[in-house]
Amino acid sequence: MAAVTSSFSLSTLTQSSQRKLTLSSSPRFVNSDSDSFRFRLSFSSHCVGLRASNSVSKMVVRCSSSVSDPPTVSETKLNFLEAYKRPIPSIYNSVLQELIVQQHLMRYKRSYTYDPVFALGFVTVYDQLMEGYPSDEDRDAIFKAYIKALNEDPDQYRVDAQKLEEWARGQNSTSLIEFSSREGEVEGVLKDIAERAGGKGDFSYSRFFAVGLFRLLELANAMEPTILEKLCGALNINKRSVDRDLDVYRNLLSKLVQAKELLKEYIDREKKKREERAEPQQANEAITKCVGQEQFSDMITR
């Protein structure tokens, strides 16, 4: 299976002081036998139940809080572990475990509403976090198990994220922020977000949403400092929150890159040690084989 990785630019984020993101990250890595990394995202809780939006495209799915007793965090984590039973390397597992706890709290918040920009943000984050995972097939299976554990549809996440990416590639700085004056599937999604964020429906801002916005800007090559501000204004989103969250995401990726580098160094060292231990054994086997052949030859010539 081909690698599924996001082209979300860490260097772009690092160079953009205007885009700031806060997942209050706290590293916990690396020692000689276990490379791990932790970070925190502050979300909240409560919601479930679906109702279709009549005002916009099929991409928009609303989530309302009609269920009085949402699942507990432990139930969501158990769902994930039951859906994906294979061991996950610690550097990835520690991030996923903390992420699923925080996303559970956000997912069941009363005002939570799924939307494609949020999906794009999560897919971007996931693909960045899991970049370099040993198996592409397992990475996809983990993604599906993760989303299903939250009682959502992993295929919808991927499809909606892809639609927004394709749309954004065809936009520019002007068209991106003038979505409200045009008709189209993605334009309808953005209009719906603007209405809800403006107080005409449920809207729960999240850090995944902030990353989704920045991904749209990146794909549209609309990286001028003022464009993000204008897009936030058009969507009725607080730019200060977006700036803060993008800064934290940048820090998260930077620390994750460091952790992966240290993990690679550890793996390389262990591989070299195994090879060094194997050399004497291989030499002994070669000598034994050679001696055995000479003894066999002697037996034949006698």
PDB file of N, CA and C in Angstrom, residues 1 10 12 18 25 42 46 48 65 79 90 97 130 155 157-158 163 167 191 214 218 221 244 248 254 259 263 291-292:
ATOM      1  N   MET A   1       0.856  -1.191   0.000  1.00  0.00           N
ATOM      2  CA  MET A   1       0.000   0.000   0.000  1.00  0.00           C
ATOM      3  C   MET A   1       0.887   1.234   0.000  1.00  0.00           C
ATOM      4  N   LEU A  10       6.141  21.442   8.102  1.00  0.00           N
ATOM      5  CA  LEU A  10       6.657  21.842   9.402  1.00  0.00           C
ATOM      6  C   LEU A  10       7.508  23.074   9.274  1.00  0.00           C
ATOM      7  N   THR A  12       7.211  25.409   7.126  1.00  0.00           N
ATOM      8  CA  THR A  12       6.329  26.560   6.916  1.00  0.00           C
ATOM      9  C   THR A  12       5.805  27.062   8.243  1.00  0.00           C
ATOM     10  N   GLN A  18       3.219  34.254  12.605  1.00  0.00           N
ATOM     11  CA  GLN A  18       1.833  34.708  12.722  1.00  0.00           C
ATOM     12  C   GLN A  18       0.883  33.554  13.017  1.00  0.00           C
ATOM     13  N   SER A  25       2.117  21.153  24.942  1.00  0.00           N
ATOM     14  CA  SER A  25       2.881  19.942  24.752  1.00  0.00           C
ATOM     15  C   SER A  25       3.879  19.735  25.864  1.00  0.00           C
ATOM     16  N   SER A  42      -6.156  20.404  25.144  1.00  0.00           N
ATOM     17  CA  SER A  42      -7.262  20.640  26.055  1.00  0.00           C
ATOM     18  C   SER A  42      -8.562  20.756  25.294  1.00  0.00           C
ATOM     19  N   HIS A  46     -18.893  15.747  25.780  1.00  0.00           N
ATOM     20  CA  HIS A  46     -20.346  15.512  25.639  1.00  0.00           C
ATOM     21  C   HIS A  46     -20.991  15.675  24.255  1.00  0.00           C
ATOM     22  N   VAL A  48     -23.610  13.171  21.011  1.00  0.00           N
ATOM     23  CA  VAL A  48     -23.822  12.020  20.122  1.00  0.00           C
ATOM     24  C   VAL A  48     -25.168  12.137  19.464  1.00  0.00           C
ATOM     25  N   SER A  65     -26.452  16.467  20.943  1.00  0.00           N
ATOM     26  CA  SER A  65     -26.277  15.791  22.226  1.00  0.00           C
ATOM     27  C   SER A  65     -27.584  15.200  22.737  1.00  0.00           C
ATOM     28  N   ASN A  79     -12.506   0.355  23.246  1.00  0.00           N
ATOM     29  CA  ASN A  79     -12.967   0.143  21.865  1.00  0.00           C
ATOM     30  C   ASN A  79     -11.795   0.173  20.887  1.00  0.00           C
ATOM     31  N   SER A  90       6.185   2.361  21.124  1.00  0.00           N
ATOM     32  CA  SER A  90       5.890   3.299  22.203  1.00  0.00           C
ATOM     33  C   SER A  90       5.873   4.755  21.767  1.00  0.00           C
ATOM     34  N   GLN A  97      -2.548   7.323  22.631  1.00  0.00           N
ATOM     35  CA  GLN A  97      -3.342   7.129  23.840  1.00  0.00           C
ATOM     36  C   GLN A  97      -3.772   8.462  24.449  1.00  0.00           C
ATOM     37  N   MET A 130       2.046   9.939  12.415  1.00  0.00           N
ATOM     38  CA  MET A 130       2.325   8.553  12.058  1.00  0.00           C
ATOM     39  C   MET A 130       3.253   8.418  10.854  1.00  0.00           C
ATOM     40  N   ASP A 155     -13.955   6.530   7.015  1.00  0.00           N
ATOM     41  CA  ASP A 155     -14.019   6.776   5.571  1.00  0.00           C
ATOM     42  C   ASP A 155     -14.499   8.191   5.287  1.00  0.00           C
ATOM     43  N   TYR A 157     -14.026  10.806   7.198  1.00  0.00           N
ATOM     44  CA  TYR A 157     -12.893  11.683   7.480  1.00  0.00           C
ATOM     45  C   TYR A 157     -11.974  11.790   6.273  1.00  0.00           C
ATOM     46  N   ARG A 158     -11.593  10.657   5.723  1.00  0.00           N
ATOM     47  CA  ARG A 158     -10.658  10.634   4.602  1.00  0.00           C
ATOM     48  C   ARG A 158     -11.255  11.276   3.353  1.00  0.00           C
ATOM     49  N   LYS A 163     -11.563  15.921  -0.366  1.00  0.00           N
ATOM     50  CA  LYS A 163     -12.346  16.900  -1.122  1.00  0.00           C
ATOM     51  C   LYS A 163     -11.867  18.323  -0.841  1.00  0.00           C
ATOM     52  N   TRP A 167     -10.090  20.911  -3.475  1.00  0.00           N
ATOM     53  CA  TRP A 167     -10.692  22.231  -3.667  1.00  0.00           C
ATOM     54  C   TRP A 167      -9.663  23.325  -3.400  1.00  0.00           C
ATOM     55  N   LYS A 191     -19.761  28.096   4.395  1.00  0.00           N
ATOM     56  CA  LYS A 191     -20.865  28.988   4.767  1.00  0.00           C
ATOM     57  C   LYS A 191     -21.577  28.466   6.010  1.00  0.00           C
ATOM     58  N   PHE A 214      -5.261  26.054   8.385  1.00  0.00           N
ATOM     59  CA  PHE A 214      -3.919  26.326   7.893  1.00  0.00           C
ATOM     60  C   PHE A 214      -3.580  25.435   6.694  1.00  0.00           C
ATOM     61  N   GLU A 218      -2.203  26.558   3.047  1.00  0.00           N
ATOM     62  CA  GLU A 218      -0.980  26.009   2.467  1.00  0.00           C
ATOM     63  C   GLU A 218      -1.222  25.466   1.067  1.00  0.00           C
ATOM     64  N   ASN A 221      -1.582  28.001  -1.571  1.00  0.00           N
ATOM     65  CA  ASN A 221      -0.422  28.901  -1.680  1.00  0.00           C
ATOM     66  C   ASN A 221      -0.800  30.325  -1.266  1.00  0.00           C
ATOM     67  N   ARG A 244      -2.535  30.621  18.350  1.00  0.00           N
ATOM     68  CA  ARG A 244      -2.013  29.893  19.514  1.00  0.00           C
ATOM     69  C   ARG A 244      -1.921  28.393  19.215  1.00  0.00           C
ATOM     70  N   VAL A 248       1.411  25.641  18.872  1.00  0.00           N
ATOM     71  CA  VAL A 248       1.599  24.417  19.645  1.00  0.00           C
ATOM     72  C   VAL A 248       1.774  23.214  18.716  1.00  0.00           C
ATOM     73  N   SER A 254       7.891  19.453  16.013  1.00  0.00           N
ATOM     74  CA  SER A 254       9.324  19.600  16.219  1.00  0.00           C
ATOM     75  C   SER A 254       9.836  18.583  17.226  1.00  0.00           C
ATOM     76  N   ALA A 259      12.189  13.082  18.644  1.00  0.00           N
ATOM     77  CA  ALA A 259      11.993  11.770  19.236  1.00  0.00           C
ATOM     78  C   ALA A 259      12.235  10.665  18.211  1.00  0.00           C
ATOM     79  N   LEU A 263      14.964   7.729  18.239  1.00  0.00           N
ATOM     80  CA  LEU A 263      14.545   6.337  18.100  1.00  0.00           C
ATOM     81  C   LEU A 263      15.318   5.648  16.989  1.00  0.00           C
ATOM     82  N   VAL A 291      35.937 -27.490   8.596  1.00  0.00           N
ATOM     83  CA  VAL A 291      36.542 -28.658   9.239  1.00  0.00           C
ATOM     84  C   VAL A 291      35.744 -29.909   8.926  1.00  0.00           C
ATOM     85  N   GLY A 292      34.437 -29.759   8.949  1.00  0.00           N
ATOM     86  CA  GLY A 292      33.585 -30.904   8.639  1.00  0.00           C
ATOM     87  C   GLY A 292      33.809 -31.411   7.225  1.00  0.00           C
TER      88      GLY A 292
END
